[in-house]
Tab-separated table of C-alpha atoms in Angstrom:
chain	number	residue	atom	x	y	z
A	1	MET	CA	-5.892	-16.332	15.565
A	2	THR	CA	-7.344	-15.597	19.098
A	3	PHE	CA	-11.485	-14.594	20.206
A	4	ASP	CA	-12.596	-11.995	22.630
A	5	LEU	CA	-13.924	-13.700	25.437
A	6	SER	CA	-13.257	-11.712	28.084
A	7	ASP	CA	-16.802	-10.777	30.417
A	8	SER	CA	-17.943	-7.865	30.497
A	9	THR	CA	-16.227	-7.269	33.839
A	10	PRO	CA	-12.414	-7.700	33.860
A	11	GLY	CA	-10.750	-10.500	35.746
A	12	THR	CA	-13.747	-12.272	36.476
A	13	VAL	CA	-12.999	-15.195	34.446
A	14	ILE	CA	-9.546	-17.158	34.900
A	15	TYR	CA	-8.890	-18.236	31.143
A	16	GLU	CA	-6.318	-21.827	30.860
A	17	GLU	CA	-4.966	-23.405	27.660
A	18	THR	CA	-5.635	-27.165	26.302
A	19	PRO	CA	-4.190	-29.877	25.358
A	20	GLU	CA	-5.223	-28.727	22.136
A	21	GLY	CA	-4.475	-24.858	22.611
A	22	PHE	CA	-8.444	-23.989	22.958
A	23	MET	CA	-8.347	-21.479	25.916
A	24	VAL	CA	-11.162	-22.056	28.754
A	25	PRO	CA	-12.560	-20.588	31.629
A	26	ARG	CA	-10.928	-22.924	34.592
A	27	GLN	CA	-14.173	-22.610	37.062
A	28	THR	CA	-16.515	-23.714	34.725
A	29	GLU	CA	-17.550	-27.730	34.075
A	30	VAL	CA	-20.284	-29.570	31.531
A	31	ASP	CA	-23.742	-30.474	33.643
A	32	PRO	CA	-22.921	-34.312	32.990
A	33	SER	CA	-27.064	-33.956	33.582
A	34	SER	CA	-27.042	-32.216	30.450
A	35	LYS	CA	-25.460	-34.378	28.200
A	36	PRO	CA	-27.367	-36.776	26.113
A	37	ASN	CA	-27.874	-40.108	26.091
A	38	HIS	CA	-27.972	-41.316	22.311
A	39	PRO	CA	-26.587	-39.407	19.574
A	40	PRO	CA	-29.744	-37.238	18.740
A	41	ASP	CA	-31.307	-37.698	15.069
A	42	LEU	CA	-29.756	-35.340	12.281
A	43	TYR	CA	-33.050	-34.481	11.303
A	44	ASP	CA	-33.852	-32.401	14.718
A	45	TYR	CA	-31.275	-30.196	13.533
A	46	VAL	CA	-32.524	-29.476	10.104
A	47	PRO	CA	-34.384	-26.077	8.903
A	48	ALA	CA	-37.423	-27.353	7.034
A	49	SER	CA	-39.067	-24.132	6.296
A	50	GLN	CA	-38.934	-24.346	2.266
A	51	GLN	CA	-36.727	-26.811	2.607
A	52	LEU	CA	-35.987	-30.030	0.162
A	53	THR	CA	-35.201	-33.482	1.418
A	54	ALA	CA	-31.323	-34.592	0.310
A	55	LYS	CA	-32.887	-36.936	-1.899
A	56	ASP	CA	-35.659	-34.067	-3.701
A	57	GLN	CA	-32.465	-31.885	-4.464
A	58	LEU	CA	-30.173	-34.577	-5.870
A	59	GLU	CA	-32.767	-35.694	-8.183
A	60	GLN	CA	-33.362	-32.276	-8.977
A	61	ASP	CA	-30.160	-31.963	-10.280
A	62	LEU	CA	-31.497	-29.690	-13.795
A	63	GLY	CA	-29.959	-33.077	-15.894
A	64	ARG	CA	-26.819	-32.960	-14.839
A	65	GLN	CA	-24.770	-36.435	-13.762
A	66	SER	CA	-26.940	-36.736	-10.568
A	67	LEU	CA	-25.356	-37.779	-7.377
A	68	MET	CA	-27.323	-40.776	-6.437
A	69	LEU	CA	-28.650	-41.372	-2.662
A	70	GLY	CA	-26.904	-45.475	-2.234
A	71	ILE	CA	-24.507	-45.095	-4.707
A	72	GLU	CA	-22.464	-48.543	-4.538
A	73	SER	CA	-18.962	-47.015	-3.834
A	74	ASN	CA	-15.295	-49.198	-3.002
A	75	ILE	CA	-14.119	-46.008	-0.848
A	76	GLU	CA	-11.576	-47.475	1.499
A	77	ILE	CA	-11.405	-46.063	4.757
A	78	ILE	CA	-8.446	-45.962	7.018
A	79	PRO	CA	-6.992	-44.752	10.586
A	80	HIS	CA	-7.458	-41.396	12.141
A	81	GLU	CA	-3.312	-39.780	12.416
A	82	ALA	CA	-3.091	-37.878	15.924
A	83	LEU	CA	-4.022	-34.990	15.859
A	84	MET	CA	-0.965	-32.070	15.709
A	85	ILE	CA	-2.004	-28.790	16.751
A	86	PRO	CA	0.135	-26.246	15.826
A	87	PRO	CA	1.360	-24.015	19.753
A	88	MET	CA	1.154	-20.389	17.550
A	89	LEU	CA	-2.640	-21.101	16.778
A	90	LYS	CA	-4.398	-20.053	20.165
A	91	CYS	CA	-8.242	-20.246	20.334
A	92	TYR	CA	-10.686	-18.438	22.922
A	93	ILE	CA	-13.763	-19.801	23.998
A	94	HIS	CA	-16.842	-18.652	25.860
A	95	GLU	CA	-17.883	-20.924	28.651
A	96	PRO	CA	-20.682	-23.271	28.058
A	97	GLY	CA	-23.741	-21.938	28.229
A	98	ASN	CA	-22.468	-17.931	27.792
A	99	ILE	CA	-23.981	-16.797	24.513
A	100	LYS	CA	-23.236	-12.906	25.021
A	101	SER	CA	-21.773	-10.902	22.347
A	102	PHE	CA	-18.018	-11.051	21.356
A	103	PHE	CA	-16.635	-7.314	21.784
A	104	SER	CA	-15.198	-5.967	18.736
A	105	ALA	CA	-11.728	-6.544	18.261
A	106	LYS	CA	-8.832	-3.373	18.833
A	107	GLN	CA	-6.065	-2.391	16.907
A	108	ASP	CA	-2.484	-3.171	19.164
A	109	GLU	CA	-1.197	-0.100	19.923
A	110	SER	CA	2.216	-1.654	19.227
A	111	THR	CA	1.902	-2.889	15.583
A	112	ARG	CA	-1.451	-1.334	14.328
A	113	MET	CA	-2.958	-4.686	13.582
A	114	LEU	CA	-6.308	-5.795	14.681
A	115	GLN	CA	-5.752	-7.973	17.617
A	116	TYR	CA	-8.403	-10.570	17.023
A	117	TYR	CA	-10.618	-12.284	14.485
A	118	LEU	CA	-13.636	-13.559	15.109
A	119	LEU	CA	-14.748	-16.858	13.513
A	120	ASP	CA	-17.491	-19.651	14.675
A	121	GLY	CA	-16.181	-22.014	16.681
A	122	ALA	CA	-17.200	-24.831	13.778
A	123	SER	CA	-14.398	-23.344	11.689
A	124	ILE	CA	-11.617	-24.063	13.120
A	125	LEU	CA	-11.970	-27.870	13.154
A	126	PRO	CA	-11.286	-27.736	9.474
A	127	VAL	CA	-7.738	-25.868	9.417
A	128	LEU	CA	-6.838	-28.681	12.741
A	129	ALA	CA	-8.149	-31.829	10.000
A	130	LEU	CA	-5.554	-30.948	7.556
A	131	ASN	CA	-2.492	-31.034	10.247
A	132	ILE	CA	-0.111	-28.023	8.771
A	133	LYS	CA	4.134	-29.294	9.582
A	134	PRO	CA	6.311	-27.112	8.449
A	135	GLY	CA	7.428	-26.450	4.904
A	136	ASP	CA	3.849	-27.191	3.179
A	137	LYS	CA	1.946	-25.914	0.506
A	138	ILE	CA	-1.489	-24.957	0.397
A	139	LEU	CA	-4.581	-24.114	-1.390
A	140	ASP	CA	-7.298	-22.458	-0.188
A	141	LEU	CA	-9.925	-23.766	-2.581
A	142	CYS	CA	-12.727	-21.143	-1.488
A	143	ALA	CA	-11.110	-19.021	0.072
A	144	ALA	CA	-13.239	-15.868	1.029
A	145	PRO	CA	-13.849	-14.536	3.215
A	146	GLY	CA	-10.714	-15.218	4.392
A	147	GLY	CA	-11.259	-16.755	8.073
A	148	LYS	CA	-9.864	-19.901	7.482
A	149	SER	CA	-6.638	-19.034	5.340
A	150	LEU	CA	-5.630	-16.179	8.526
A	151	ALA	CA	-5.823	-19.400	11.271
A	152	MET	CA	-3.284	-21.696	8.711
A	153	ALA	CA	-1.507	-18.671	7.846
A	154	GLN	CA	-1.171	-17.946	12.447
A	155	CYS	CA	0.303	-21.193	12.539
A	156	LEU	CA	3.386	-19.731	11.103
A	157	ILE	CA	4.710	-22.954	9.933
A	158	ALA	CA	3.650	-23.647	5.945
A	159	ASP	CA	5.615	-22.743	3.392
A	160	GLU	CA	2.351	-20.805	1.006
A	161	ILE	CA	-0.660	-20.463	1.229
A	162	VAL	CA	-2.193	-20.340	-2.038
A	163	CYS	CA	-5.566	-18.203	-1.289
A	164	VAL	CA	-8.451	-18.850	-4.967
A	165	ASP	CA	-11.857	-17.410	-5.004
A	166	THR	CA	-14.438	-16.433	-7.839
A	167	SER	CA	-15.404	-13.110	-7.053
A	168	TRP	CA	-13.386	-9.843	-6.755
A	169	SER	CA	-14.531	-8.395	-4.136
A	170	ARG	CA	-15.254	-11.561	-1.715
A	171	LEU	CA	-11.059	-11.717	-2.438
A	172	ASN	CA	-10.268	-7.778	-1.723
A	173	ARG	CA	-12.116	-8.706	1.870
A	174	LEU	CA	-10.423	-11.700	2.459
A	175	LYS	CA	-6.888	-9.202	1.786
A	176	ASP	CA	-8.186	-7.038	3.916
A	177	THR	CA	-8.880	-9.811	6.448
A	178	LEU	CA	-5.616	-10.858	6.057
A	179	ARG	CA	-3.588	-7.048	5.763
A	180	TRP	CA	-5.365	-5.936	9.515
A	181	HIS	CA	-3.967	-9.162	10.905
A	182	VAL	CA	-1.172	-10.302	9.640
A	183	PRO	CA	2.265	-7.635	9.319
A	184	GLY	CA	3.195	-7.395	5.818
A	185	VAL	CA	1.775	-10.167	4.858
A	186	PHE	CA	2.008	-10.206	1.063
A	187	ASP	CA	5.649	-9.032	1.321
A	188	THR	CA	8.704	-11.131	0.556
A	189	ALA	CA	9.627	-11.812	4.105
A	190	ASN	CA	6.305	-11.059	6.144
A	191	LEU	CA	6.842	-11.441	10.097
A	192	SER	CA	5.047	-14.694	9.511
A	193	GLY	CA	7.418	-16.687	7.599
A	194	THR	CA	4.766	-17.919	4.840
A	195	ARG	CA	5.036	-16.484	1.730
A	196	MET	CA	0.596	-15.931	0.413
A	197	GLN	CA	-0.916	-15.631	-2.783
A	198	VAL	CA	-4.581	-14.563	-3.736
A	199	ILE	CA	-5.839	-15.536	-7.027
A	200	LEU	CA	-9.051	-14.690	-9.005
A	201	GLU	CA	-9.722	-18.267	-10.481
A	202	ASN	CA	-13.030	-20.716	-10.864
A	203	GLY	CA	-11.796	-23.970	-8.384
A	204	GLU	CA	-13.378	-25.739	-10.521
A	205	ALA	CA	-10.971	-24.957	-13.239
A	206	VAL	CA	-7.711	-25.002	-10.718
A	207	GLY	CA	-6.868	-29.481	-10.713
A	208	HIS	CA	-6.622	-28.811	-14.313
A	209	GLN	CA	-3.992	-26.528	-13.993
A	210	GLN	CA	-1.798	-27.276	-10.618
A	211	PRO	CA	-1.746	-30.673	-11.312
A	212	ASP	CA	-0.171	-32.294	-7.991
A	213	ARG	CA	1.071	-29.608	-6.344
A	214	TYR	CA	-0.185	-28.705	-3.440
A	215	ASP	CA	0.918	-30.869	0.225
A	216	LYS	CA	-2.399	-29.645	1.752
A	217	VAL	CA	-6.076	-28.538	0.183
A	218	LEU	CA	-8.991	-27.018	1.511
A	219	VAL	CA	-11.354	-26.951	0.261
A	220	ASP	CA	-14.275	-25.119	2.021
A	221	VAL	CA	-17.631	-25.466	-0.491
A	222	PRO	CA	-20.319	-22.567	-0.673
A	223	CYS	CA	-23.202	-24.396	0.497
A	224	ASN	CA	-26.719	-23.788	2.112
A	225	THR	CA	-25.400	-21.921	4.919
A	226	ASP	CA	-27.839	-22.847	7.772
A	227	ARG	CA	-26.749	-20.747	10.069
A	228	GLU	CA	-26.999	-18.017	7.992
A	229	VAL	CA	-30.482	-18.871	6.412
A	230	LEU	CA	-31.917	-19.015	9.751
A	231	THR	CA	-30.999	-15.349	10.779
A	232	SER	CA	-30.761	-13.420	7.542
A	233	ASP	CA	-33.509	-12.818	4.204
A	234	GLU	CA	-30.501	-11.383	1.915
A	235	ASN	CA	-28.633	-13.737	-0.228
A	236	ASN	CA	-30.946	-16.301	1.070
A	237	ARG	CA	-30.502	-19.426	-0.459
A	238	PHE	CA	-33.854	-20.736	0.126
A	239	LYS	CA	-35.423	-17.675	-2.283
A	240	ARG	CA	-37.687	-19.514	-4.444
A	241	THR	CA	-35.494	-16.693	-7.108
A	242	ARG	CA	-32.332	-18.980	-6.372
A	243	VAL	CA	-33.680	-22.830	-6.511
A	244	THR	CA	-31.156	-23.900	-9.275
A	245	GLU	CA	-29.046	-22.251	-7.443
A	246	ARG	CA	-29.554	-24.267	-4.744
A	247	LEU	CA	-29.961	-27.606	-6.496
A	248	ARG	CA	-27.329	-27.007	-8.569
A	249	LEU	CA	-25.580	-26.999	-5.322
A	250	PRO	CA	-24.230	-30.915	-5.271
A	251	GLN	CA	-22.606	-31.267	-7.930
A	252	VAL	CA	-21.016	-27.696	-7.389
A	253	GLN	CA	-19.322	-29.076	-5.104
A	254	ALA	CA	-18.695	-32.774	-5.945
A	255	ASP	CA	-16.237	-30.368	-9.313
A	256	LEU	CA	-14.957	-28.221	-6.583
A	257	LEU	CA	-14.086	-31.574	-4.361
A	258	LYS	CA	-12.169	-33.106	-7.436
A	259	SER	CA	-10.769	-30.437	-8.267
A	260	GLY	CA	-9.183	-29.845	-5.330
A	261	ILE	CA	-8.420	-33.523	-5.167
A	262	ARG	CA	-6.320	-33.824	-8.675
A	263	ALA	CA	-4.464	-30.149	-7.342
A	264	CYS	CA	-3.007	-31.899	-4.248
A	265	ARG	CA	0.336	-34.126	-4.943
A	266	ALA	CA	0.290	-38.322	-3.910
A	267	GLY	CA	0.576	-38.356	-0.712
A	268	GLY	CA	-1.363	-35.189	0.672
A	269	THR	CA	-4.489	-34.501	2.088
A	270	ILE	CA	-7.258	-33.045	1.149
A	271	VAL	CA	-10.514	-31.298	3.320
A	272	TYR	CA	-13.699	-31.219	2.928
A	273	SER	CA	-16.396	-28.929	4.298
A	274	THR	CA	-19.661	-26.974	4.758
A	275	CYS	CA	-21.723	-25.080	7.321
A	276	THR	CA	-24.483	-26.814	6.869
A	277	LEU	CA	-26.607	-30.135	8.160
A	278	THR	CA	-27.529	-31.548	4.399
A	279	PRO	CA	-25.952	-34.953	3.855
A	280	GLY	CA	-26.971	-34.423	0.550
A	281	GLN	CA	-23.931	-31.280	0.405
A	282	ASN	CA	-22.000	-33.546	3.048
A	283	ASP	CA	-21.149	-37.456	2.826
A	284	TYR	CA	-22.550	-38.057	-0.203
A	285	VAL	CA	-20.849	-35.562	-2.025
A	286	VAL	CA	-17.546	-37.325	-0.961
A	287	GLU	CA	-18.800	-40.637	-1.939
A	288	ALA	CA	-20.456	-38.457	-5.262
A	289	ALA	CA	-16.666	-36.938	-6.031
A	290	LEU	CA	-14.328	-40.016	-5.412
A	291	THR	CA	-17.067	-42.723	-7.225
A	292	GLN	CA	-16.700	-39.768	-10.446
A	293	LEU	CA	-12.777	-39.862	-10.431
A	294	GLN	CA	-12.357	-43.052	-10.251
A	295	ASP	CA	-14.578	-43.364	-13.422
A	296	SER	CA	-12.330	-40.055	-14.652
A	297	HIS	CA	-9.306	-40.584	-13.306
A	298	PRO	CA	-8.498	-43.863	-12.688
A	299	ASN	CA	-4.694	-43.167	-11.703
A	300	ILE	CA	-5.629	-41.438	-9.148
A	301	LYS	CA	-6.142	-43.040	-5.752
A	302	VAL	CA	-8.222	-41.478	-3.002
A	303	VAL	CA	-9.206	-42.906	0.929
A	304	VAL	CA	-10.906	-41.630	2.835
A	305	GLN	CA	-9.514	-41.028	6.491
A	306	GLU	CA	-11.358	-40.550	9.755
A	307	CYS	CA	-11.666	-37.400	11.793
A	308	SER	CA	-12.340	-39.479	15.532
A	309	ASP	CA	-9.089	-37.965	17.317
A	310	ILE	CA	-10.656	-34.451	16.469
A	311	ALA	CA	-13.854	-35.525	17.895
A	312	ASP	CA	-12.451	-37.700	20.952
A	313	ARG	CA	-9.735	-34.645	22.044
A	314	LEU	CA	-12.386	-31.942	21.662
A	315	ALA	CA	-15.558	-33.529	22.384
A	316	HIS	CA	-16.036	-31.327	25.663
A	317	ILE	CA	-16.203	-28.172	23.756
A	318	PHE	CA	-18.633	-28.915	20.696
A	319	LYS	CA	-21.506	-30.863	20.085
A	320	PHE	CA	-20.419	-33.788	17.697
A	321	TRP	CA	-23.038	-35.866	15.383
A	322	THR	CA	-21.637	-39.642	15.552
A	323	GLY	CA	-24.367	-40.303	12.044
A	324	SER	CA	-21.768	-39.645	9.591
A	325	LYS	CA	-20.391	-42.026	7.478
A	326	TYR	CA	-17.071	-40.489	6.573
A	327	GLY	CA	-16.591	-37.308	8.226
A	328	GLN	CA	-17.676	-35.087	11.491
A	329	VAL	CA	-20.579	-32.874	12.269
A	330	VAL	CA	-20.472	-30.483	14.675
A	331	LEU	CA	-24.520	-29.472	16.172
A	332	PRO	CA	-25.203	-25.738	17.668
A	333	THR	CA	-26.610	-26.501	20.777
A	334	PRO	CA	-27.716	-24.508	23.429
A	335	SER	CA	-24.315	-24.718	25.426
A	336	ALA	CA	-21.809	-25.345	22.532
A	337	ASN	CA	-23.677	-22.775	20.230
A	338	PHE	CA	-20.688	-23.756	17.654
A	339	GLY	CA	-21.312	-24.638	13.760
A	340	PRO	CA	-23.010	-26.110	12.027
A	341	GLY	CA	-20.979	-27.597	10.140
A	342	TYR	CA	-18.874	-30.906	8.690
A	343	PHE	CA	-15.758	-31.948	7.860
A	344	ALA	CA	-13.849	-34.904	5.798
A	345	LYS	CA	-10.145	-35.897	5.284
A	346	LEU	CA	-9.348	-37.526	2.472
A	347	VAL	CA	-5.610	-38.543	1.673
A	348	ARG	CA	-4.595	-38.938	-1.550
A	349	VAL	CA	-3.109	-41.952	-1.841
A	350	GLU	CA	-1.631	-42.546	-5.804
C-alpha cells in the first residue's frame, strides 16, 4: 500500500523511510512546543450533538444482555511483543500540519494496476498489531470495503487471507479493490503468494463454523464511525431512524469479537478495532466479550496483550491517548489528522 503524499510541485519534498517502514518528509520536524504537557480528556474529542453517553447507550440495550460499565472481571494483561513491520508494506504520509487532499490514484502503465490505495493513516495500525508472519492464515471478519485486507495482502508473507462480510455490494467493492491493486489476486498462484478468499457470511457465525482455524484474526467492527457522522448526513448512525441500531451496536460488536476469538487457534492473535472514540464501543466491548466468553466457553482462555510498542515507536506520527485500559486510541489533531481509531490486541492462550 502506497500513499501519495507528493506536494503539488513535484520534487519539493524529500521523503525518507523510517525504521518502521513509513515514508516521511526529511526536512520537516515537529515543533516540541506544540506537544501537550498532559494527555487530553478523551471526551474533549467525542462529538456531542445528539449523542448519548456511553452509560446511556449500554443501559438501553433494548433488553439484550447488557454490557455493564464497571463489570467485575479478571482479565489478564501481558507485556507487548516487539513490533515487526513487514518490509513490503509501504505507507506514505503528509508532513505534520499538511492538510492538502491526496491525488487520485493512477494506473501503472506496465501492470495496469492502480499505483496506491488511499487509507486513513490510523487504519494501518490494527494491521501492524496483528504482527503478520510468514505462513499465517488470516481471517478478516468484517472485511469490506477492503483497505485493511489490501494492506495485509501487500505484506506478501501470509499463506491465506479470508475476507468475510454480510453484504454482497460491500464484498463486490472489496473484490474490485483487490483486483485493482494486486495482479491476479484471486488466481491459485498470484504474484503476492497469498491465497485470497471472499465469503458472504454473518461474522457472528464464523467462530462456530470454523473454530480454531486461523493464526491471526482482525475484528474491525461496525461502529459510530465518528469522522463520517461529523462530515456526512448520508447513512449517518445518529439519524433518529437508526437509534435502535446504534444502541444495539455494543452487543453486536461483542458478539463479533467472541466469534473471532473462537475462530482463532490456540496461540493465535486477535485484534479488535473501531473508528470511534466512544468508550462503550472500545474497552467496554473487549471487557464484556471476554467476560461473556468465560461464562459460555470456559475452555477458551484469552489474555490482552499491550500495544505500547506501537504507540512508542509511532508517536512521532500519531497522537495516542494514554487512558485506554486494554488498547490504544488514536486522536485526530490539526497537525496529525488521523483517526479517530481504537485497537486492542488479544492472544488466545488455550
